[in-house]
Tab-separated table of C-alpha atoms in Angstrom:
chain	number	residue	atom	x	y	z
A	1079	MET	CA	-0.034	-0.023	-0.017
A	1080	ARG	CA	1.252	3.397	-0.925
A	1081	LEU	CA	0.793	6.593	1.095
A	1082	ILE	CA	0.144	9.991	-0.662
A	1083	LEU	CA	0.681	13.033	1.544
A	1084	VAL	CA	-0.882	16.206	0.516
A	1085	SER	CA	0.462	19.914	1.823
A	1086	ASN	CA	0.889	23.246	0.793
A	1087	ARG	CA	4.734	22.997	0.609
A	1088	VAL	CA	6.694	20.058	-0.226
A	1089	THR	CA	10.442	19.523	1.340
A	1090	ILE	CA	12.560	17.437	-0.654
A	1091	PRO	CA	15.375	15.913	1.399
A	1092	THR	CA	18.983	17.368	0.975
A	1093	ASP	CA	21.778	15.198	0.358
A	1094	SER	CA	23.100	16.386	3.846
A	1095	GLY	CA	19.929	15.333	5.487
A	1096	SER	CA	19.845	18.619	7.268
A	1097	GLN	CA	16.382	19.715	8.630
A	1098	ARG	CA	14.869	23.236	8.933
A	1099	ALA	CA	13.458	24.456	12.108
A	1100	GLY	CA	9.917	22.966	12.624
A	1101	GLY	CA	7.136	22.559	9.872
A	1102	LEU	CA	5.910	19.580	8.265
A	1103	GLU	CA	9.456	18.307	7.316
A	1104	VAL	CA	10.034	17.368	10.814
A	1105	VAL	CA	6.641	15.875	11.998
A	1106	LEU	CA	6.355	13.791	8.802
A	1107	ALA	CA	9.880	12.397	8.591
A	1108	PRO	CA	9.360	9.328	10.355
A	1109	THR	CA	5.966	8.411	8.192
A	1110	LEU	CA	8.154	9.056	5.049
A	1111	LYS	CA	10.531	6.451	6.246
A	1112	ARG	CA	7.724	3.938	7.129
A	1113	TYR	CA	5.747	4.230	3.890
A	1114	GLU	CA	6.569	4.275	0.113
A	1115	GLY	CA	4.493	6.805	-1.776
A	1116	VAL	CA	4.103	10.356	-3.051
A	1117	TRP	CA	4.371	13.750	-1.357
A	1118	PHE	CA	2.265	16.098	-3.323
A	1119	GLY	CA	2.145	19.950	-3.212
A	1120	TRP	CA	3.018	23.495	-4.309
A	1121	SER	CA	6.415	23.575	-6.087
A	1122	GLY	CA	6.948	27.097	-4.266
A	1123	GLN	CA	7.542	28.428	-7.780
A	1124	VAL	CA	5.063	31.170	-9.067
A	1125	VAL	CA	4.961	31.514	-12.788
A	1126	PRO	CA	2.857	32.867	-15.765
A	1127	ARG	CA	-0.195	30.735	-16.265
A	1128	ALA	CA	0.872	29.357	-19.640
A	1129	GLN	CA	4.106	27.990	-17.903
A	1130	VAL	CA	2.453	25.924	-14.954
A	1131	THR	CA	3.736	22.585	-14.905
A	1132	THR	CA	3.717	19.587	-12.830
A	1133	LYS	CA	6.846	17.571	-12.263
A	1134	THR	CA	8.033	14.329	-10.210
A	1135	ILE	CA	11.344	14.029	-8.396
A	1136	GLN	CA	12.289	10.510	-7.150
A	1137	LYS	CA	14.241	10.058	-4.024
A	1138	SER	CA	14.709	6.565	-2.901
A	1139	ALA	CA	11.160	4.903	-2.395
A	1140	GLN	CA	9.410	8.451	-2.203
A	1141	SER	CA	8.015	10.335	-5.189
A	1142	TYR	CA	7.875	14.108	-4.922
A	1143	VAL	CA	4.988	15.583	-7.202
A	1144	LEU	CA	5.212	19.387	-7.571
A	1145	THR	CA	2.845	21.637	-9.152
A	1146	ASP	CA	3.612	25.382	-9.941
A	1147	LEU	CA	1.168	28.224	-9.106
A	1148	SER	CA	0.090	30.815	-11.563
A	1149	GLU	CA	0.636	34.411	-10.115
A	1150	GLU	CA	-3.121	34.851	-10.021
A	1151	ASP	CA	-3.575	31.515	-8.249
A	1152	HIS	CA	-0.840	32.530	-5.592
A	1153	LYS	CA	-2.335	35.786	-4.907
A	1154	GLU	CA	-5.959	34.702	-4.440
A	1155	PHE	CA	-5.287	30.897	-3.056
A	1156	TYR	CA	-2.126	31.356	-0.975
A	1157	ARG	CA	-1.977	35.287	-0.172
A	1158	GLY	CA	-5.742	35.701	-0.403
A	1159	PHE	CA	-8.322	33.338	1.075
A	1160	ALA	CA	-5.755	30.977	2.695
A	1161	ASN	CA	-3.726	33.453	4.768
A	1162	SER	CA	-5.981	36.666	4.875
A	1163	VAL	CA	-9.347	34.799	5.407
A	1164	LEU	CA	-8.798	31.124	6.860
A	1165	TRP	CA	-5.715	31.909	9.035
A	1166	PRO	CA	-6.927	34.842	10.947
A	1167	ILE	CA	-10.521	33.348	11.450
A	1168	LEU	CA	-9.024	29.997	12.468
A	1169	HIS	CA	-6.869	31.785	15.032
A	1170	TYR	CA	-9.822	33.852	16.523
A	1171	ARG	CA	-8.646	37.239	14.883
A	1172	ILE	CA	-11.762	38.017	12.929
A	1173	ASP	CA	-11.000	41.421	12.772
A	1174	LEU	CA	-7.925	40.712	10.584
A	1175	ALA	CA	-9.837	38.729	7.925
A	1176	GLU	CA	-10.083	40.265	4.624
A	1177	PHE	CA	-12.687	38.485	2.386
A	1178	ASN	CA	-13.457	39.004	-1.104
A	1179	ARG	CA	-15.248	36.606	-3.489
A	1180	ARG	CA	-12.478	36.608	-6.090
A	1181	ASP	CA	-10.002	35.000	-3.409
A	1182	LEU	CA	-12.555	32.180	-2.640
A	1183	SER	CA	-12.847	31.372	-6.431
A	1184	GLY	CA	-8.994	31.190	-6.651
A	1185	TYR	CA	-8.877	28.961	-3.456
A	1186	MET	CA	-11.501	26.725	-5.042
A	1187	ARG	CA	-9.649	26.674	-8.365
A	1188	VAL	CA	-6.274	25.654	-6.732
A	1189	ASN	CA	-7.968	22.863	-4.879
A	1190	ASP	CA	-9.612	21.890	-8.382
A	1191	LEU	CA	-6.156	21.929	-9.905
A	1192	PHE	CA	-4.596	19.651	-7.078
A	1193	ALA	CA	-7.683	17.273	-7.357
A	1194	ASP	CA	-6.869	16.937	-10.945
A	1195	GLU	CA	-3.194	16.294	-10.750
A	1196	LEU	CA	-3.975	13.831	-7.863
A	1197	ALA	CA	-6.256	11.929	-9.723
A	1198	LYS	CA	-3.658	11.144	-12.247
A	1199	VAL	CA	-1.245	9.575	-9.698
A	1200	ALA	CA	-3.392	7.884	-7.160
A	1201	LEU	CA	-4.266	4.229	-7.332
A	1202	SER	CA	-7.109	2.549	-6.060
A	1203	ALA	CA	-5.310	0.976	-3.116
A	1204	ASP	CA	-3.421	4.148	-2.196
A	1205	LEU	CA	-4.086	5.865	1.320
A	1206	LEU	CA	-4.402	9.647	1.104
A	1207	TRP	CA	-3.388	12.203	3.838
A	1208	VAL	CA	-4.144	15.834	3.446
A	1209	HIS	CA	-2.765	18.294	5.413
A	1210	ASP	CA	-4.196	21.619	6.745
A	1211	TYR	CA	-6.434	24.566	5.788
A	1212	HIS	CA	-5.233	25.139	2.454
A	1213	PHE	CA	-6.960	21.994	1.362
A	1214	ILE	CA	-10.303	21.736	3.309
A	1215	PRO	CA	-12.233	21.093	0.125
A	1216	LEU	CA	-9.918	18.560	-1.584
A	1217	GLY	CA	-11.445	15.542	-0.203
A	1218	ASP	CA	-14.838	16.398	-1.652
A	1219	LYS	CA	-13.247	17.362	-5.043
A	1220	LEU	CA	-11.518	14.057	-5.191
A	1221	ARG	CA	-14.832	12.188	-4.383
A	1222	LYS	CA	-16.390	14.147	-7.233
A	1223	ARG	CA	-13.708	12.704	-9.393
A	1224	GLY	CA	-14.511	9.295	-8.737
A	1225	LEU	CA	-11.862	8.537	-5.758
A	1226	THR	CA	-13.071	6.124	-3.348
A	1227	ASN	CA	-9.985	5.849	-1.355
A	1228	ARG	CA	-9.669	6.353	2.247
A	1229	ILE	CA	-8.784	9.851	2.761
A	1230	GLY	CA	-7.683	11.494	5.852
A	1231	PHE	CA	-7.550	15.028	6.813
A	1232	PHE	CA	-5.374	16.836	9.498
A	1233	LEU	CA	-5.655	20.265	10.712
A	1234	HIS	CA	-2.524	21.704	12.366
A	1235	VAL	CA	-4.194	24.920	13.548
A	1236	PRO	CA	-6.799	25.583	15.795
A	1237	PHE	CA	-10.684	24.915	15.125
A	1238	PRO	CA	-12.167	27.815	16.712
A	1239	ALA	CA	-15.709	27.938	18.471
A	1240	PRO	CA	-18.749	28.002	16.049
A	1241	GLU	CA	-19.454	31.480	16.972
A	1242	PHE	CA	-16.172	32.342	15.644
A	1243	ILE	CA	-16.100	30.130	12.487
A	1244	THR	CA	-19.514	31.014	11.278
A	1245	VAL	CA	-18.295	34.535	10.574
A	1246	LEU	CA	-16.360	32.920	7.735
A	1247	PRO	CA	-18.244	33.730	4.526
A	1248	HIS	CA	-19.619	30.588	2.678
A	1249	HIS	CA	-18.642	28.623	5.550
A	1250	GLU	CA	-21.527	25.925	5.100
A	1251	ARG	CA	-20.289	25.252	1.643
A	1252	LEU	CA	-16.523	25.098	2.775
A	1253	LEU	CA	-16.721	23.424	5.809
A	1254	SER	CA	-19.386	20.782	4.892
A	1255	SER	CA	-16.735	19.576	2.497
A	1256	LEU	CA	-14.841	18.199	5.463
A	1257	LEU	CA	-17.397	15.399	5.785
A	1258	GLN	CA	-16.171	13.834	2.644
A	1259	TYR	CA	-13.089	12.840	4.652
A	1260	ASP	CA	-13.093	9.476	6.438
A	1261	LEU	CA	-10.749	10.670	9.235
A	1262	ILE	CA	-10.569	14.237	10.493
A	1263	GLY	CA	-7.919	14.854	12.874
A	1264	PHE	CA	-7.479	17.888	15.315
A	1265	GLN	CA	-4.831	18.786	17.743
A	1266	THR	CA	-6.778	19.161	20.934
A	1267	ASP	CA	-9.953	17.808	22.510
A	1268	GLY	CA	-11.155	21.306	22.254
A	1269	ASP	CA	-10.931	21.476	18.655
A	1270	VAL	CA	-12.888	18.200	18.264
A	1271	GLN	CA	-15.470	19.703	20.355
A	1272	ASN	CA	-15.742	22.907	18.527
A	1273	PHE	CA	-16.155	20.897	15.223
A	1274	ILE	CA	-18.744	18.543	16.676
A	1275	ARG	CA	-20.744	21.503	17.921
A	1276	TYR	CA	-20.440	23.196	14.667
A	1277	VAL	CA	-21.767	20.054	12.715
A	1278	ILE	CA	-24.620	19.592	15.095
A	1279	ALA	CA	-25.501	23.213	14.891
A	1280	GLU	CA	-25.248	23.343	10.950
A	1281	LYS	CA	-26.989	20.032	10.118
A	1282	ARG	CA	-30.144	20.294	12.123
A	1283	GLY	CA	-32.721	18.523	10.378
A	1284	SER	CA	-30.410	16.059	8.616
A	1285	ASN	CA	-30.460	12.488	9.723
A	1286	ILE	CA	-27.222	12.719	12.108
A	1287	GLY	CA	-25.829	10.684	15.053
A	1288	VAL	CA	-22.920	11.354	17.073
A	1289	PHE	CA	-21.272	8.858	19.493
A	1290	GLU	CA	-18.082	8.001	21.002
A	1291	ALA	CA	-15.562	5.337	19.678
A	1292	THR	CA	-12.253	4.449	21.093
A	1293	ASN	CA	-8.907	6.469	21.443
A	1294	LYS	CA	-10.429	9.811	22.030
A	1295	GLN	CA	-12.382	9.562	18.595
A	1296	VAL	CA	-16.071	10.584	17.911
A	1297	VAL	CA	-17.995	9.233	15.010
A	1298	LEU	CA	-20.530	11.192	12.990
A	1299	ASN	CA	-23.317	9.190	11.309
A	1300	LEU	CA	-24.760	11.619	8.669
A	1301	ASP	CA	-27.342	10.382	6.217
A	1302	GLY	CA	-25.687	6.862	6.435
A	1303	ARG	CA	-22.252	7.891	5.970
A	1304	GLN	CA	-19.725	7.539	8.801
A	1305	ILE	CA	-16.921	10.115	9.514
A	1306	ARG	CA	-14.467	9.543	12.264
A	1307	VAL	CA	-13.082	12.525	14.339
A	1308	GLY	CA	-10.335	12.311	16.650
A	1309	THR	CA	-7.578	14.058	18.649
A	1310	PHE	CA	-3.918	13.533	17.302
A	1311	PRO	CA	-1.700	16.086	19.175
A	1312	VAL	CA	1.579	16.449	16.953
A	1313	GLY	CA	4.603	15.295	18.942
A	1314	ILE	CA	8.525	15.175	18.695
A	1315	ASP	CA	11.229	12.520	19.106
A	1316	THR	CA	12.196	13.959	22.563
A	1317	VAL	CA	15.244	11.529	22.918
A	1318	GLU	CA	16.660	12.595	19.344
A	1319	PHE	CA	16.212	16.319	20.206
A	1320	GLU	CA	17.855	16.087	23.501
A	1321	ARG	CA	20.831	14.252	21.873
A	1322	ARG	CA	20.918	16.866	19.446
A	1323	ALA	CA	20.807	19.760	21.706
A	1324	ARG	CA	23.752	18.120	23.857
A	1325	ARG	CA	25.874	18.001	20.743
A	1326	ALA	CA	24.863	21.384	19.570
A	1327	ALA	CA	25.588	22.913	23.066
A	1328	GLN	CA	29.317	22.195	22.234
A	1329	SER	CA	29.236	23.904	19.157
A	1330	SER	CA	31.150	27.430	18.371
A	1331	PHE	CA	28.041	28.916	17.671
A	1332	VAL	CA	26.419	28.239	20.819
A	1333	LYS	CA	29.397	28.822	23.090
A	1334	GLU	CA	29.895	32.304	21.359
A	1335	VAL	CA	26.433	33.360	22.358
A	1336	VAL	CA	26.578	32.096	25.995
A	1337	GLU	CA	29.982	33.841	26.360
A	1338	SER	CA	28.475	36.973	25.013
A	1339	LEU	CA	25.872	36.894	27.976
A	1340	ASP	CA	28.803	37.171	30.224
A	1341	GLY	CA	27.238	35.033	33.026
A	1342	ARG	CA	23.621	36.544	32.536
A	1343	ALA	CA	20.599	34.123	32.355
A	1344	LEU	CA	19.092	33.574	28.891
A	1345	ILE	CA	15.378	33.730	28.277
A	1346	ILE	CA	14.602	32.773	24.714
A	1347	GLY	CA	11.475	32.987	22.414
A	1348	VAL	CA	11.487	31.594	19.032
A	1349	ASP	CA	8.449	32.286	16.815
A	1350	ARG	CA	7.573	32.973	13.150
A	1351	LEU	CA	6.897	36.698	12.846
A	1352	ASP	CA	2.941	36.160	13.100
A	1353	TYR	CA	0.560	37.944	14.969
A	1354	SER	CA	-0.927	34.651	16.449
A	1355	LYS	CA	2.149	34.462	18.577
A	1356	GLY	CA	1.559	37.452	20.730
A	1357	LEU	CA	5.072	39.018	20.270
A	1358	PRO	CA	4.016	42.758	21.107
A	1359	GLN	CA	2.263	41.522	24.215
A	1360	ARG	CA	5.239	39.247	25.132
A	1361	MET	CA	7.871	42.156	24.764
A	1362	GLU	CA	5.416	44.321	26.801
A	1363	ALA	CA	5.493	41.607	29.712
A	1364	VAL	CA	9.066	41.874	29.430
A	1365	GLU	CA	9.093	45.322	29.927
A	1366	LEU	CA	6.993	45.059	33.114
A	1367	PHE	CA	9.232	42.316	34.376
A	1368	PHE	CA	12.225	44.945	34.180
A	1369	SER	CA	10.096	47.470	35.665
A	1370	ASN	CA	8.560	45.629	38.639
A	1371	TRP	CA	11.839	43.380	39.454
A	1372	PRO	CA	14.722	45.855	39.066
A	1373	ASP	CA	17.210	43.616	40.617
A	1374	TRP	CA	16.974	41.420	37.567
A	1375	ARG	CA	18.302	44.292	35.294
A	1376	ASN	CA	21.667	43.385	34.003
A	1377	LYS	CA	21.459	39.749	35.096
A	1378	VAL	CA	19.250	38.560	32.128
A	1379	THR	CA	18.863	38.666	28.603
A	1380	TYR	CA	15.952	38.154	26.445
A	1381	LEU	CA	16.801	36.795	23.171
A	1382	GLN	CA	13.641	36.779	20.411
A	1383	ILE	CA	14.361	35.142	17.225
A	1384	ALA	CA	11.504	35.875	14.827
A	1385	PRO	CA	11.945	34.933	11.111
A	1386	LYS	CA	9.994	37.037	8.675
A	1387	SER	CA	7.194	35.225	7.038
A	1388	ARG	CA	4.294	36.348	4.540
A	1389	SER	CA	6.151	39.741	4.166
A	1390	GLU	CA	4.152	40.550	1.341
A	1391	ILE	CA	0.850	40.601	3.498
A	1392	GLU	CA	0.403	44.124	5.073
A	1393	GLU	CA	-0.421	42.988	8.741
A	1394	TYR	CA	2.999	41.213	8.735
A	1395	LEU	CA	4.973	44.251	7.576
A	1396	GLU	CA	3.312	46.260	10.210
A	1397	LEU	CA	3.993	43.572	12.966
A	1398	GLY	CA	7.627	43.646	12.237
A	1399	GLN	CA	7.626	47.454	12.411
A	1400	THR	CA	5.740	47.393	15.687
A	1401	LEU	CA	8.282	44.814	17.278
A	1402	GLY	CA	11.325	46.754	16.166
A	1403	ALA	CA	9.885	49.873	17.790
A	1404	ILE	CA	8.953	48.091	21.033
A	1405	ALA	CA	12.217	46.345	21.362
A	1406	GLY	CA	13.994	49.704	20.744
A	1407	ARG	CA	11.930	51.404	23.373
A	1408	ILE	CA	12.747	48.812	26.064
A	1409	ASN	CA	16.572	48.625	25.139
A	1410	GLY	CA	16.634	52.616	25.471
A	1411	LYS	CA	14.520	52.466	28.696
A	1412	PHE	CA	16.634	49.808	30.581
A	1413	GLY	CA	19.765	49.308	28.358
A	1414	GLU	CA	23.345	50.084	29.658
A	1415	ALA	CA	26.514	50.324	27.868
A	1416	ALA	CA	27.395	46.933	28.438
A	1417	TRP	CA	24.041	45.249	28.511
A	1418	THR	CA	21.142	45.156	25.943
A	1419	PRO	CA	17.992	43.557	27.558
A	1420	ILE	CA	16.361	42.521	24.331
A	1421	ARG	CA	18.239	40.989	21.400
A	1422	TYR	CA	15.493	40.820	18.590
A	1423	ILE	CA	16.625	38.846	15.567
A	1424	ASN	CA	14.589	38.589	12.217
A	1425	ARG	CA	16.512	35.658	10.869
A	1426	ALA	CA	16.081	32.013	10.831
A	1427	TYR	CA	18.306	29.470	12.363
A	1428	GLY	CA	18.788	25.625	11.747
A	1429	ARG	CA	16.999	23.119	14.135
A	1430	THR	CA	20.391	22.141	15.504
A	1431	ALA	CA	21.586	25.458	16.269
A	1432	LEU	CA	18.183	26.154	18.098
A	1433	ALA	CA	18.543	22.911	20.177
A	1434	GLY	CA	21.720	24.273	21.440
A	1435	LEU	CA	20.253	27.820	22.302
A	1436	TYR	CA	17.221	25.956	23.879
A	1437	ARG	CA	19.463	23.870	26.175
A	1438	ALA	CA	21.653	27.188	27.305
A	1439	ALA	CA	18.370	29.219	28.135
A	1440	ARG	CA	17.225	29.389	31.844
A	1441	VAL	CA	13.591	30.109	30.655
A	1442	GLY	CA	11.608	29.301	27.312
A	1443	LEU	CA	9.155	32.013	26.800
A	1444	VAL	CA	6.142	30.670	24.472
A	1445	THR	CA	3.224	32.782	24.624
A	1446	PRO	CA	1.017	32.614	21.602
A	1447	LEU	CA	-2.380	34.152	21.760
A	1448	ARG	CA	-3.706	31.027	20.108
A	1449	ASP	CA	-1.834	28.066	18.646
A	1450	GLY	CA	-2.726	24.556	16.976
A	1451	MET	CA	0.082	23.001	18.904
A	1452	ASN	CA	3.417	24.840	19.300
A	1453	LEU	CA	6.459	22.466	18.962
A	1454	VAL	CA	8.833	24.826	20.332
A	1455	ALA	CA	7.571	24.362	23.695
A	1456	LYS	CA	7.918	20.609	23.161
A	1457	GLU	CA	11.421	21.216	21.707
A	1458	TYR	CA	12.568	23.464	24.762
A	1459	ILE	CA	11.732	21.025	27.299
A	1460	SER	CA	13.252	18.277	25.202
A	1461	ALA	CA	16.562	19.902	24.846
A	1462	GLN	CA	17.066	20.557	28.525
A	1463	ASP	CA	19.718	19.008	30.670
A	1464	ALA	CA	17.658	16.817	33.180
A	1465	GLU	CA	20.357	17.635	35.897
A	1466	ASP	CA	19.832	21.523	35.523
A	1467	PRO	CA	16.755	21.960	33.472
A	1468	GLY	CA	15.133	25.466	32.486
A	1469	VAL	CA	11.603	26.364	33.064
A	1470	LEU	CA	8.951	26.569	30.170
A	1471	ILE	CA	6.474	29.438	30.348
A	1472	LEU	CA	3.702	28.511	28.156
A	1473	SER	CA	0.398	30.152	26.868
A	1474	ARG	CA	-2.714	28.164	28.198
A	1475	PHE	CA	-3.963	29.063	24.903
A	1476	ALA	CA	-1.527	26.890	22.801
A	1477	GLY	CA	-2.313	23.162	22.003
A	1478	ALA	CA	0.853	22.117	23.979
A	1479	ALA	CA	-0.670	23.208	27.272
A	1480	ALA	CA	-2.477	20.049	27.308
A	1481	GLU	CA	0.510	17.959	27.544
A	1482	CYS	CA	2.855	20.511	29.421
A	1483	ARG	CA	0.664	21.027	32.455
A	1484	ASP	CA	3.734	21.362	34.739
A	1485	ALA	CA	4.950	24.382	32.725
A	1486	LEU	CA	3.931	27.758	34.058
A	1487	LEU	CA	0.842	28.267	32.091
A	1488	VAL	CA	-0.074	32.005	31.669
A	1489	ASN	CA	-2.584	34.126	29.936
A	1490	PRO	CA	-0.547	35.933	26.973
A	1491	PHE	CA	-2.951	38.770	27.126
A	1492	ASP	CA	-2.320	39.570	30.778
A	1493	ALA	CA	1.194	41.261	30.866
A	1494	GLU	CA	1.609	41.175	34.754
A	1495	SER	CA	0.813	37.475	34.912
A	1496	VAL	CA	3.493	36.772	32.358
A	1497	ALA	CA	5.924	39.290	33.951
A	1498	SER	CA	5.314	37.373	37.274
A	1499	ALA	CA	5.861	34.017	35.800
A	1500	ILE	CA	9.301	35.310	34.328
A	1501	ALA	CA	10.246	36.336	37.778
A	1502	ARG	CA	9.150	32.873	39.151
A	1503	ALA	CA	11.132	30.912	36.632
A	1504	LEU	CA	14.232	32.770	37.373
A	1505	GLU	CA	13.880	32.302	41.021
A	1506	MET	CA	12.751	28.597	40.965
A	1507	PRO	CA	14.925	26.318	43.033
A	1508	LEU	CA	16.594	23.342	41.379
A	1509	SER	CA	14.367	20.650	42.909
A	1510	GLU	CA	11.110	22.313	41.613
A	1511	ARG	CA	12.683	22.670	37.987
A	1512	ARG	CA	13.464	18.919	38.007
A	1513	ASP	CA	10.168	17.979	39.011
A	1514	ARG	CA	8.403	20.234	36.581
A	1515	TYR	CA	10.705	18.895	33.965
A	1516	ASN	CA	10.431	15.052	34.591
A	1517	HIS	CA	6.735	15.501	34.504
A	1518	ILE	CA	6.493	17.014	31.255
A	1519	ILE	CA	9.151	15.146	29.482
A	1520	GLN	CA	7.472	11.636	30.723
A	1521	THR	CA	4.230	12.805	28.999
A	1522	LEU	CA	5.917	14.080	25.771
A	1523	SER	CA	8.125	11.010	25.517
A	1524	LEU	CA	4.706	8.930	25.016
A	1525	ASN	CA	3.953	10.897	21.757
A	1526	SER	CA	6.686	11.213	19.275
A	1527	SER	CA	6.188	12.289	15.868
A	1528	ASP	CA	6.548	8.643	14.830
A	1529	VAL	CA	3.778	7.772	17.256
A	1530	TRP	CA	1.529	10.797	16.094
A	1531	GLY	CA	1.925	9.638	12.548
A	1532	ALA	CA	1.242	6.005	13.250
A	1533	ARG	CA	-1.725	6.505	15.305
A	1534	PHE	CA	-3.262	8.707	12.612
A	1535	LEU	CA	-2.458	6.327	9.639
A	1536	ARG	CA	-3.623	3.163	11.647
A	1537	SER	CA	-6.850	4.756	12.440
A	1538	LEU	CA	-7.194	5.851	8.754
A	1539	GLU	CA	-6.388	2.209	7.777
A	1540	GLN	CA	-8.498	0.291	10.181
A	1541	LEU	CA	-11.797	2.341	9.877
A	1542	GLU	CA	-14.400	0.177	11.070
A	1543	LEU	CA	-18.433	0.986	11.050
A	1544	VAL	CA	-19.829	1.582	14.483
A	1545	GLY	CA	-23.173	0.903	15.714
A	1546	THR	CA	-25.364	3.578	17.075
A	1547	ASN	CA	-25.437	4.273	20.707
A	1548	ALA	CA	-28.344	6.311	21.723
A	1549	GLU	CA	-27.105	7.124	25.233
A	1550	SER	CA	-23.872	8.435	24.085
A	1551	TRP	CA	-25.404	10.466	21.127
A	1552	GLU	CA	-27.809	11.965	23.642
A	1553	ARG	CA	-25.363	13.155	26.171
A	1554	LEU	CA	-22.770	14.454	23.426
A	1555	ALA	CA	-25.756	16.439	21.634
A	1556	MET	CA	-27.060	18.002	24.818
A	1557	SER	CA	-23.300	19.139	25.918
A	1558	ALA	CA	-22.722	20.343	22.371
A	1559	VAL	CA	-26.054	22.518	22.491
A	1560	ASN	CA	-25.556	23.694	25.952
A	1561	SER	CA	-21.822	24.606	25.458
């Protein structure tokens, strides 16, 4: 049996085997080793429509099928509907959504293009796994082209409450297409509950049943068709990452950074430059920390690494300017000739270099306003020296909070609580740091990226029809309606 992976971007392995920091490349690597098949997606090339091509690159047992996008498709599908409508709404930022009908048409057109190209390469026995918000309607379009394969969908970002998701224009048309997948996976139980609530509310009058299955999954029985919905939190290989961090800590790069601190404690934040990450709020919390705990001035340095992304979108350009101004103000207010409170960097570092920096940091500051999972939190913990671990400060609105309950969980909108957590983390005794680290790492070690991919695909391969369960359905329905 072959596996066909579908995602917006495809990463072809290099001869050196190096990995970028984060992203699908990291979490899908174990799955790609286990299954032969095809990774299908956008080539990253934007070309005139007449020059759009689809090409195949073979690497060992894997085929990489890459499709170009025209300039119009890229503008409407990627910059437009996917990242200017779906992204902000899925992250509860309906104020930033910029909808127009042309972008929705482009989004549907690119999904049609992908469905056409996929139908050419898919064999009847192939298993298909579609990733993320770029391809919500792809399953429906594949069904309309006659594919009867088992098709799974995984949403890496949050699925908001129905009161937010229904702001999306034409949500009924778009989100109903999710019901053409056999298995729909989300990062957290809350995402699953939000989706079930949405379906119940929107499908009133249909012949619908909802009942519990096993392994944190729910079965929707809709007009005789069964769709399984489940929680599959993305994980990382904690043992491999600790090993990587231990080696990286001895590298000249990490040693140079540590030496430049001149004995000061390091607080680290690593995020894409995105408004969902709460970076302005985080920097303002750091400012409040230095104001309220003056004894820590000149004793700690906050390093914020924030590579630019989607810089062609206005909100992202404005965010970069805002952060630069905040960092400059804080450094001007508290800085000294021999000490800069904030080191703010807009460039990307490799996964190994970041692993070494995580290990060197006394505090990991991960405070998104909303995040599907956030692997930085898991990588920070995995990178720590078990004998002298740092402390993770984590937003309770990140999916990772469900597994990292012994982090210092904070409300990222409350600068005072974040500032207090920074002080507590820096002052925390070794025994408490070890206890918190041990509890979190034990949980994370049970859910590696290998386990995550295997769980999802095993569920997709072994789908079974489930009989109705009136008692469970009644309880779930009442819970959803009353939520």
